[in-house]
Amino acid sequence: MKPRLVAKLPASFLVAALAVVALLIWAAVATRPDDRWHVFFLDVGEGDAILIQSPSGQKVLIDGGPSPAVITDALGRRLPFWDRKLDLVVLTHAHEDHLTGLLEVLRRYQVQQVLEPGYPHTSAMYLQFLQTIQEKGIAYRVARAGQRLDLAGAYLTVLHPGDSFLSSTASDLNNNSVVLRLVIGKVAILLPGDVDEPAQAAILSRRGELKSTVLKVSHHGSRTALTGNFLPAISPAVAIVCVGADNRFGHPAPETMEQLRAAGVQVYRTDQNGSIEIITDGTGYTVRTGR
């Protein structure tokens, strides 16, 4: 009987295989939900993309930024690789720096529900967005002020748009953005899309609760991001500006940054700090930056 020949795998192959296994284990542990809420203001360039993760594993994505590749990479780094479910996707408005990445998200992920303002718009990208929602049978909801979306241990309130859309403003798309306030215990985070003066005045006139611990500064910190009594009504401790480095719009505007500085607000910027994470248990909070 001839002896059996057993091929030996090279040591380098075994080391590489073990490294891959270790990496997968690390990724599984690193992306596993814990007992705190995580709100990521993702560094997607000149645009918005905000990911909310609950302790129980619920996931909400608000806007998708201007690049499909960037948003899918950012989500892949923060969500378990085996979990392709998003409980809620919100489109604040149909400008490309908020919408473009969401088209790929709708294709790749199992999205349970979409919330958007429903403002009439005929761009090819927005029409494709609506068509994809219909084709995939995703639950669809139009946002209106006064709605409340309950999460496990927290909730989102819709502050804008109202029952009728604003018109004849400098940008009707911006001023009919979905504005959300996330409330987690004693910590609140205001997410105002790209609204400026007309919408901010309308929100103030409704006399809803605006005071928030954290403010995502409207419209990438443009000069009309904080008009009238909008900033005093919010009274944030922390402000986050989602903005691209060396962008052609000159965002954030120096006058907006000065408003925040004069109010004693701690400011973080995605162009300088990378992705910014708010971690909270509903009582206190921690800010973690990518750089």
CSV table of N, CA and C in Angstrom, one decimal, residues 27-176:
chain,number,residue,atom,x,y,z
A,27,ALA,N,-14.7,42.8,13.4
A,27,ALA,CA,-15.7,43.6,12.8
A,27,ALA,C,-17.1,43.3,13.4
A,28,ALA,N,-17.3,42.0,13.7
A,28,ALA,CA,-18.6,41.7,14.3
A,28,ALA,C,-18.8,42.3,15.7
A,29,VAL,N,-17.7,42.3,16.5
A,29,VAL,CA,-17.7,42.8,17.8
A,29,VAL,C,-17.9,44.4,17.8
A,30,ALA,N,-17.1,45.0,16.9
A,30,ALA,CA,-17.0,46.5,16.8
A,30,ALA,C,-18.4,47.0,16.3
A,31,THR,N,-19.1,46.3,15.5
A,31,THR,CA,-20.4,46.9,15.0
A,31,THR,C,-21.6,46.4,15.7
A,32,ARG,N,-21.4,45.6,16.8
A,32,ARG,CA,-22.5,45.0,17.5
A,32,ARG,C,-23.2,46.1,18.4
A,33,PRO,N,-24.5,46.2,18.4
A,33,PRO,CA,-25.1,47.2,19.3
A,33,PRO,C,-24.7,47.0,20.8
A,34,ASP,N,-24.6,48.2,21.5
A,34,ASP,CA,-24.4,48.1,22.9
A,34,ASP,C,-25.5,48.8,23.6
A,35,ASP,N,-25.3,49.2,24.8
A,35,ASP,CA,-26.5,49.8,25.6
A,35,ASP,C,-26.6,51.3,25.4
A,36,ARG,N,-26.0,51.8,24.4
A,36,ARG,CA,-26.1,53.3,24.2
A,36,ARG,C,-26.5,53.6,22.7
A,37,TRP,N,-27.0,54.8,22.6
A,37,TRP,CA,-27.3,55.3,21.2
A,37,TRP,C,-26.1,55.9,20.6
A,38,HIS,N,-26.0,55.6,19.2
A,38,HIS,CA,-24.9,56.2,18.5
A,38,HIS,C,-25.5,56.9,17.3
A,39,VAL,N,-25.1,58.2,17.2
A,39,VAL,CA,-25.6,59.0,16.1
A,39,VAL,C,-24.3,59.5,15.3
A,40,PHE,N,-24.2,59.1,14.1
A,40,PHE,CA,-23.0,59.4,13.3
A,40,PHE,C,-23.4,60.4,12.2
A,41,PHE,N,-22.6,61.5,12.2
A,41,PHE,CA,-22.7,62.5,11.2
A,41,PHE,C,-21.5,62.2,10.2
A,42,LEU,N,-21.9,61.5,9.2
A,42,LEU,CA,-20.8,60.8,8.3
A,42,LEU,C,-20.1,61.9,7.4
A,43,ASP,N,-18.8,61.7,7.3
A,43,ASP,CA,-18.0,62.5,6.4
A,43,ASP,C,-18.2,62.0,5.0
A,44,VAL,N,-19.1,62.7,4.3
A,44,VAL,CA,-19.4,62.3,2.9
A,44,VAL,C,-19.1,63.4,1.9
A,45,GLY,N,-18.3,64.4,2.4
A,45,GLY,CA,-18.0,65.6,1.5
A,45,GLY,C,-19.1,66.6,1.7
A,46,GLU,N,-19.3,67.4,0.6
A,46,GLU,CA,-20.3,68.5,0.7
A,46,GLU,C,-21.7,67.9,0.6
A,47,GLY,N,-22.3,67.4,1.7
A,47,GLY,CA,-23.6,66.8,1.7
A,47,GLY,C,-23.9,66.3,3.1
A,48,ASP,N,-25.0,65.7,3.3
A,48,ASP,CA,-25.5,65.2,4.6
A,48,ASP,C,-25.7,63.7,4.5
A,49,ALA,N,-25.3,63.0,5.6
A,49,ALA,CA,-25.7,61.6,5.8
A,49,ALA,C,-25.5,61.4,7.3
A,50,ILE,N,-26.6,61.0,7.9
A,50,ILE,CA,-26.7,60.8,9.4
A,50,ILE,C,-27.2,59.5,9.7
A,51,LEU,N,-26.5,58.7,10.4
A,51,LEU,CA,-26.9,57.3,10.8
A,51,LEU,C,-27.2,57.3,12.3
A,52,ILE,N,-28.4,56.7,12.6
A,52,ILE,CA,-28.8,56.6,14.0
A,52,ILE,C,-28.9,55.1,14.3
A,53,GLN,N,-28.2,54.6,15.4
A,53,GLN,CA,-28.2,53.2,15.8
A,53,GLN,C,-28.7,53.2,17.3
A,54,SER,N,-29.7,52.4,17.5
A,54,SER,CA,-30.3,52.2,18.9
A,54,SER,C,-29.6,51.1,19.6
A,55,PRO,N,-29.7,51.0,20.9
A,55,PRO,CA,-29.2,49.9,21.7
A,55,PRO,C,-29.7,48.5,21.2
A,56,SER,N,-31.0,48.5,20.7
A,56,SER,CA,-31.6,47.3,20.3
A,56,SER,C,-31.3,46.9,18.9
A,57,GLY,N,-30.6,47.8,18.2
A,57,GLY,CA,-30.2,47.4,16.8
A,57,GLY,C,-31.0,48.1,15.7
A,58,GLN,N,-32.0,49.0,16.1
A,58,GLN,CA,-32.7,49.7,15.1
A,58,GLN,C,-31.7,50.7,14.4
A,59,LYS,N,-32.0,50.9,13.1
A,59,LYS,CA,-31.1,51.8,12.3
A,59,LYS,C,-31.9,52.7,11.5
A,60,VAL,N,-31.6,54.0,11.6
A,60,VAL,CA,-32.2,55.1,10.8
A,60,VAL,C,-31.1,55.8,10.0
A,61,LEU,N,-31.3,56.0,8.7
A,61,LEU,CA,-30.4,56.8,7.9
A,61,LEU,C,-31.1,58.0,7.4
A,62,ILE,N,-30.6,59.2,7.7
A,62,ILE,CA,-31.1,60.4,7.2
A,62,ILE,C,-30.2,61.0,6.1
A,63,ASP,N,-30.7,61.0,4.9
A,63,ASP,CA,-29.9,61.5,3.7
A,63,ASP,C,-28.7,60.6,3.4
A,64,GLY,N,-28.2,60.7,2.2
A,64,GLY,CA,-27.2,59.7,1.7
A,64,GLY,C,-26.0,60.4,1.1
A,65,GLY,N,-25.9,61.7,1.2
A,65,GLY,CA,-24.7,62.4,0.6
A,65,GLY,C,-24.7,62.3,-0.9
A,66,PRO,N,-23.6,62.9,-1.5
A,66,PRO,CA,-23.5,63.0,-2.9
A,66,PRO,C,-22.8,61.9,-3.7
A,67,SER,N,-22.4,60.8,-2.9
A,67,SER,CA,-21.6,59.7,-3.6
A,67,SER,C,-22.1,58.4,-3.2
A,68,PRO,N,-22.6,57.5,-4.1
A,68,PRO,CA,-23.0,56.1,-3.7
A,68,PRO,C,-21.8,55.4,-3.1
A,69,ALA,N,-20.6,55.5,-3.6
A,69,ALA,CA,-19.5,54.7,-3.1
A,69,ALA,C,-19.2,55.1,-1.7
A,70,VAL,N,-19.2,56.4,-1.4
A,70,VAL,CA,-18.8,56.9,-0.1
A,70,VAL,C,-19.8,56.5,1.0
A,71,ILE,N,-21.1,56.6,0.7
A,71,ILE,CA,-22.1,56.2,1.7
A,71,ILE,C,-22.1,54.7,1.9
A,72,THR,N,-22.0,53.9,0.9
A,72,THR,CA,-22.0,52.5,1.1
A,72,THR,C,-20.7,52.0,1.9
A,73,ASP,N,-19.6,52.7,1.7
A,73,ASP,CA,-18.4,52.4,2.4
A,73,ASP,C,-18.6,52.8,3.9
A,74,ALA,N,-19.2,54.0,4.1
A,74,ALA,CA,-19.4,54.5,5.5
A,74,ALA,C,-20.3,53.6,6.3
A,75,LEU,N,-21.4,53.1,5.6
A,75,LEU,CA,-22.3,52.2,6.3
A,75,LEU,C,-21.6,50.9,6.6
A,76,GLY,N,-20.9,50.4,5.6
A,76,GLY,CA,-20.2,49.1,5.8
A,76,GLY,C,-19.2,49.1,6.9
A,77,ARG,N,-18.7,50.3,7.3
A,77,ARG,CA,-17.7,50.3,8.4
A,77,ARG,C,-18.4,50.3,9.7
A,78,ARG,N,-19.7,50.7,9.7
A,78,ARG,CA,-20.4,50.9,11.0
A,78,ARG,C,-21.6,49.9,11.3
A,79,LEU,N,-22.0,49.1,10.3
A,79,LEU,CA,-23.0,48.2,10.5
A,79,LEU,C,-22.5,46.8,10.3
A,80,PRO,N,-23.1,45.8,11.1
A,80,PRO,CA,-22.6,44.4,11.0
A,80,PRO,C,-22.7,44.0,9.5
A,81,PHE,N,-21.7,43.3,9.0
A,81,PHE,CA,-21.7,42.9,7.6
A,81,PHE,C,-22.8,42.0,7.2
A,82,TRP,N,-23.4,41.3,8.2
A,82,TRP,CA,-24.4,40.3,7.8
A,82,TRP,C,-25.8,41.0,7.9
A,83,ASP,N,-25.9,42.2,8.4
A,83,ASP,CA,-27.2,42.9,8.6
A,83,ASP,C,-27.4,43.9,7.5
A,84,ARG,N,-28.3,43.7,6.6
A,84,ARG,CA,-28.6,44.7,5.5
A,84,ARG,C,-29.9,45.4,5.7
A,85,LYS,N,-30.4,45.4,6.9
A,85,LYS,CA,-31.7,46.0,7.2
A,85,LYS,C,-31.5,47.5,7.7
A,86,LEU,N,-32.3,48.4,7.1
A,86,LEU,CA,-32.5,49.8,7.6
A,86,LEU,C,-33.9,50.0,8.0
A,87,ASP,N,-34.2,50.3,9.2
A,87,ASP,CA,-35.6,50.4,9.6
A,87,ASP,C,-36.3,51.6,9.0
A,88,LEU,N,-35.5,52.7,8.8
A,88,LEU,CA,-36.1,53.9,8.3
A,88,LEU,C,-35.1,54.7,7.5
A,89,VAL,N,-35.4,55.1,6.3
A,89,VAL,CA,-34.6,56.0,5.5
A,89,VAL,C,-35.3,57.3,5.4
A,90,VAL,N,-34.7,58.4,5.7
A,90,VAL,CA,-35.3,59.8,5.5
A,90,VAL,C,-34.6,60.5,4.4
A,91,LEU,N,-35.3,61.1,3.5
A,91,LEU,CA,-34.8,62.0,2.5
A,91,LEU,C,-35.3,63.4,3.0
A,92,THR,N,-34.4,64.3,3.4
A,92,THR,CA,-34.9,65.6,3.9
A,92,THR,C,-35.4,66.4,2.7
A,93,HIS,N,-34.7,66.4,1.5
A,93,HIS,CA,-35.1,67.1,0.3
A,93,HIS,C,-34.3,66.5,-0.8
A,94,ALA,N,-34.7,66.9,-2.0
A,94,ALA,CA,-34.3,66.1,-3.2
A,94,ALA,C,-33.1,66.7,-3.9
A,95,HIS,N,-32.3,67.6,-3.2
A,95,HIS,CA,-31.0,68.0,-3.8
A,95,HIS,C,-30.0,66.9,-3.9
A,96,GLU,N,-29.2,66.9,-4.9
A,96,GLU,CA,-28.3,65.7,-5.1
A,96,GLU,C,-27.3,65.5,-4.0
A,97,ASP,N,-26.9,66.5,-3.2
A,97,ASP,CA,-26.0,66.3,-2.1
A,97,ASP,C,-26.6,65.6,-0.9
A,98,HIS,N,-27.9,65.3,-1.0
A,98,HIS,CA,-28.6,64.6,0.1
A,98,HIS,C,-29.2,63.3,-0.5
A,99,LEU,N,-29.5,63.3,-1.8
A,99,LEU,CA,-30.3,62.2,-2.4
A,99,LEU,C,-29.4,61.1,-3.1
A,100,THR,N,-28.3,61.6,-3.8
A,100,THR,CA,-27.6,60.7,-4.7
A,100,THR,C,-27.2,59.3,-4.0
A,101,GLY,N,-26.6,59.4,-2.8
A,101,GLY,CA,-26.2,58.1,-2.2
A,101,GLY,C,-27.4,57.2,-1.8
A,102,LEU,N,-28.6,57.8,-1.6
A,102,LEU,CA,-29.7,57.0,-1.2
A,102,LEU,C,-30.2,56.1,-2.2
A,103,LEU,N,-30.0,56.4,-3.5
A,103,LEU,CA,-30.4,55.5,-4.6
A,103,LEU,C,-29.7,54.1,-4.4
A,104,GLU,N,-28.4,54.2,-4.1
A,104,GLU,CA,-27.6,52.9,-4.0
A,104,GLU,C,-28.0,52.2,-2.7
A,105,VAL,N,-28.3,53.0,-1.6
A,105,VAL,CA,-28.8,52.4,-0.4
A,105,VAL,C,-30.1,51.7,-0.6
A,106,LEU,N,-31.0,52.2,-1.3
A,106,LEU,CA,-32.3,51.5,-1.5
A,106,LEU,C,-32.0,50.2,-2.3
A,107,ARG,N,-31.1,50.2,-3.2
A,107,ARG,CA,-30.8,49.0,-4.0
A,107,ARG,C,-30.1,47.9,-3.1
A,108,ARG,N,-29.2,48.3,-2.2
A,108,ARG,CA,-28.3,47.4,-1.5
A,108,ARG,C,-28.9,46.9,-0.2
A,109,TYR,N,-29.7,47.7,0.4
A,109,TYR,CA,-30.2,47.4,1.8
A,109,TYR,C,-31.7,47.1,1.8
A,110,GLN,N,-32.1,46.4,2.8
A,110,GLN,CA,-33.5,46.1,3.0
A,110,GLN,C,-34.2,47.2,3.8
A,111,VAL,N,-34.6,48.2,3.1
A,111,VAL,CA,-35.2,49.4,3.7
A,111,VAL,C,-36.7,49.1,4.0
A,112,GLN,N,-37.0,49.3,5.3
A,112,GLN,CA,-38.4,49.0,5.7
A,112,GLN,C,-39.4,50.2,5.4
A,113,GLN,N,-38.9,51.4,5.6
A,113,GLN,CA,-39.8,52.5,5.4
A,113,GLN,C,-39.0,53.8,4.9
A,114,VAL,N,-39.6,54.6,4.1
A,114,VAL,CA,-39.0,55.8,3.6
A,114,VAL,C,-39.9,57.0,4.0
A,115,LEU,N,-39.3,58.0,4.6
A,115,LEU,CA,-40.0,59.2,5.0
A,115,LEU,C,-39.4,60.4,4.2
A,116,GLU,N,-40.2,61.2,3.5
A,116,GLU,CA,-39.7,62.3,2.7
A,116,GLU,C,-40.8,63.4,2.6
A,117,PRO,N,-40.4,64.6,2.2
A,117,PRO,CA,-41.4,65.7,2.3
A,117,PRO,C,-42.5,65.6,1.2
A,118,GLY,N,-42.2,64.9,0.1
A,118,GLY,CA,-43.3,64.8,-0.9
A,118,GLY,C,-43.4,66.1,-1.7
A,119,TYR,N,-42.4,66.9,-1.6
A,119,TYR,CA,-42.4,68.2,-2.4
A,119,TYR,C,-42.3,67.9,-3.9
A,120,PRO,N,-43.2,68.4,-4.8
A,120,PRO,CA,-43.2,68.1,-6.2
A,120,PRO,C,-41.9,68.4,-6.8
A,121,HIS,N,-41.2,67.5,-7.5
A,121,HIS,CA,-39.9,67.7,-8.1
A,121,HIS,C,-39.8,66.7,-9.2
A,122,THR,N,-39.2,67.2,-10.3
A,122,THR,CA,-39.2,66.3,-11.5
A,122,THR,C,-37.8,65.9,-12.0
A,123,SER,N,-36.8,66.1,-11.1
A,123,SER,CA,-35.5,65.6,-11.6
A,123,SER,C,-35.5,64.1,-11.8
A,124,ALA,N,-34.6,63.7,-12.7
A,124,ALA,CA,-34.6,62.3,-13.1
A,124,ALA,C,-34.2,61.4,-11.8
A,125,MET,N,-33.3,62.0,-11.0
A,125,MET,CA,-32.8,61.3,-9.8
A,125,MET,C,-33.9,61.1,-8.8
A,126,TYR,N,-34.7,62.1,-8.6
A,126,TYR,CA,-35.8,62.0,-7.6
A,126,TYR,C,-36.9,61.0,-8.1
A,127,LEU,N,-37.2,61.1,-9.4
A,127,LEU,CA,-38.2,60.2,-10.0
A,127,LEU,C,-37.7,58.7,-9.9
A,128,GLN,N,-36.4,58.5,-10.1
A,128,GLN,CA,-35.8,57.2,-9.9
A,128,GLN,C,-35.9,56.7,-8.5
A,129,PHE,N,-35.7,57.6,-7.6
A,129,PHE,CA,-35.9,57.4,-6.1
A,129,PHE,C,-37.3,56.9,-5.8
A,130,LEU,N,-38.3,57.6,-6.3
A,130,LEU,CA,-39.7,57.2,-6.1
A,130,LEU,C,-40.0,55.8,-6.8
A,131,GLN,N,-39.5,55.6,-8.0
A,131,GLN,CA,-39.7,54.4,-8.7
A,131,GLN,C,-39.1,53.2,-8.0
A,132,THR,N,-37.9,53.4,-7.4
A,132,THR,CA,-37.2,52.3,-6.7
A,132,THR,C,-38.0,51.9,-5.4
A,133,ILE,N,-38.6,52.9,-4.7
A,133,ILE,CA,-39.4,52.7,-3.6
A,133,ILE,C,-40.6,51.8,-4.0
A,134,GLN,N,-41.2,52.2,-5.1
A,134,GLN,CA,-42.4,51.4,-5.5
A,134,GLN,C,-42.0,50.0,-6.0
A,135,GLU,N,-41.0,49.9,-6.7
A,135,GLU,CA,-40.6,48.6,-7.2
A,135,GLU,C,-40.2,47.6,-6.1
A,136,LYS,N,-39.6,48.1,-5.1
A,136,LYS,CA,-39.2,47.2,-4.0
A,136,LYS,C,-40.2,47.1,-2.9
A,137,GLY,N,-41.4,47.7,-3.1
A,137,GLY,CA,-42.5,47.6,-2.1
A,137,GLY,C,-42.2,48.2,-0.8
A,138,ILE,N,-41.4,49.2,-0.7
A,138,ILE,CA,-41.0,49.8,0.5
A,138,ILE,C,-42.1,50.7,1.0
A,139,ALA,N,-42.4,50.7,2.3
A,139,ALA,CA,-43.5,51.5,2.9
A,139,ALA,C,-43.1,53.0,2.7
A,140,TYR,N,-44.0,53.8,2.3
A,140,TYR,CA,-43.7,55.2,2.0
A,140,TYR,C,-44.6,56.1,2.8
A,141,ARG,N,-44.0,57.2,3.4
A,141,ARG,CA,-44.7,58.1,4.2
A,141,ARG,C,-44.3,59.5,3.9
A,142,VAL,N,-45.2,60.4,3.8
A,142,VAL,CA,-44.9,61.9,3.6
A,142,VAL,C,-44.8,62.5,5.0
A,143,ALA,N,-43.8,63.3,5.2
A,143,ALA,CA,-43.5,63.9,6.5
A,143,ALA,C,-44.3,65.2,6.6
A,144,ARG,N,-44.9,65.4,7.8
A,144,ARG,CA,-45.7,66.6,8.1
A,144,ARG,C,-45.4,67.0,9.6
A,145,ALA,N,-45.4,68.3,9.9
A,145,ALA,CA,-45.1,68.7,11.2
A,145,ALA,C,-46.2,68.1,12.2
A,146,GLY,N,-45.7,67.7,13.3
A,146,GLY,CA,-46.6,67.1,14.3
A,146,GLY,C,-46.5,65.6,14.4
A,147,GLN,N,-46.0,64.9,13.4
A,147,GLN,CA,-45.8,63.5,13.4
A,147,GLN,C,-44.7,63.1,14.4
A,148,ARG,N,-44.9,61.9,15.0
A,148,ARG,CA,-44.0,61.3,15.9
A,148,ARG,C,-43.7,59.9,15.5
A,149,LEU,N,-42.4,59.6,15.4
A,149,LEU,CA,-41.9,58.3,15.0
A,149,LEU,C,-41.2,57.7,16.2
A,150,ASP,N,-41.8,56.6,16.8
A,150,ASP,CA,-41.3,56.0,18.0
A,150,ASP,C,-40.2,55.0,17.7
A,151,LEU,N,-39.1,55.2,18.3
A,151,LEU,CA,-38.0,54.2,18.3
A,151,LEU,C,-38.0,53.5,19.7
A,152,ALA,N,-37.2,52.5,19.8
A,152,ALA,CA,-37.2,51.7,21.1
A,152,ALA,C,-36.4,52.6,22.1
A,153,GLY,N,-37.2,53.3,22.9
A,153,GLY,CA,-36.5,54.1,24.0
A,153,GLY,C,-36.2,55.5,23.6
A,154,ALA,N,-36.7,56.0,22.4
A,154,ALA,CA,-36.5,57.3,21.9
A,154,ALA,C,-37.6,57.6,20.9
A,155,TYR,N,-37.6,58.8,20.4
A,155,TYR,CA,-38.5,59.2,19.3
A,155,TYR,C,-38.0,60.3,18.5
A,156,LEU,N,-38.5,60.4,17.2
A,156,LEU,CA,-38.3,61.5,16.3
A,156,LEU,C,-39.6,62.2,16.2
A,157,THR,N,-39.5,63.6,16.3
A,157,THR,CA,-40.6,64.4,16.0
A,157,THR,C,-40.4,65.2,14.7
A,158,VAL,N,-41.4,65.3,13.8
A,158,VAL,CA,-41.3,66.1,12.6
A,158,VAL,C,-41.7,67.5,12.9
A,159,LEU,N,-40.8,68.5,12.7
A,159,LEU,CA,-41.1,69.9,12.9
A,159,LEU,C,-41.4,70.7,11.6
A,160,HIS,N,-41.2,70.1,10.5
A,160,HIS,CA,-41.4,70.8,9.2
A,160,HIS,C,-41.2,69.7,8.1
A,161,PRO,N,-41.9,69.9,7.0
A,161,PRO,CA,-42.8,71.0,6.6
A,161,PRO,C,-44.2,70.9,7.2
A,162,GLY,N,-44.9,72.0,7.1
A,162,GLY,CA,-46.3,72.1,7.7
A,162,GLY,C,-47.3,71.5,6.7
A,163,ASP,N,-48.5,71.8,6.9
A,163,ASP,CA,-49.6,71.2,6.1
A,163,ASP,C,-49.5,71.7,4.6
A,164,SER,N,-49.0,72.9,4.4
A,164,SER,CA,-48.8,73.4,3.1
A,164,SER,C,-47.4,73.8,2.9
A,165,PHE,N,-46.9,73.6,1.6
A,165,PHE,CA,-45.5,73.9,1.3
A,165,PHE,C,-45.2,75.4,1.3
A,166,LEU,N,-44.0,75.8,1.6
A,166,LEU,CA,-43.6,77.2,1.4
A,166,LEU,C,-43.3,77.4,-0.1
A,167,SER,N,-43.5,78.6,-0.6
A,167,SER,CA,-43.3,78.8,-2.0
A,167,SER,C,-42.7,80.2,-2.2
A,168,SER,N,-42.1,80.4,-3.3
A,168,SER,CA,-41.4,81.7,-3.7
A,168,SER,C,-40.3,82.1,-2.8
A,169,THR,N,-39.6,81.1,-2.2
A,169,THR,CA,-38.5,81.4,-1.4
A,169,THR,C,-37.2,81.3,-2.3
A,170,ALA,N,-36.0,81.6,-1.7
A,170,ALA,CA,-34.8,81.5,-2.4
A,170,ALA,C,-34.5,80.1,-2.9
A,171,SER,N,-35.0,79.1,-2.2
A,171,SER,CA,-34.9,77.7,-2.6
A,171,SER,C,-36.0,76.9,-1.9
A,172,ASP,N,-37.1,76.7,-2.7
A,172,ASP,CA,-38.2,76.0,-2.2
A,172,ASP,C,-37.9,74.5,-1.8
A,173,LEU,N,-37.0,73.9,-2.5
A,173,LEU,CA,-36.5,72.6,-2.1
A,173,LEU,C,-35.9,72.6,-0.7
A,174,ASN,N,-35.0,73.5,-0.4
A,174,ASN,CA,-34.4,73.6,0.9
A,174,ASN,C,-35.4,74.0,1.9
A,175,ASN,N,-36.3,74.9,1.7
A,175,ASN,CA,-37.2,75.4,2.7
A,175,ASN,C,-38.4,74.5,3.0
A,176,ASN,N,-38.5,73.4,2.2
A,176,ASN,CA,-39.5,72.4,2.5
A,176,ASN,C,-38.8,71.1,3.0
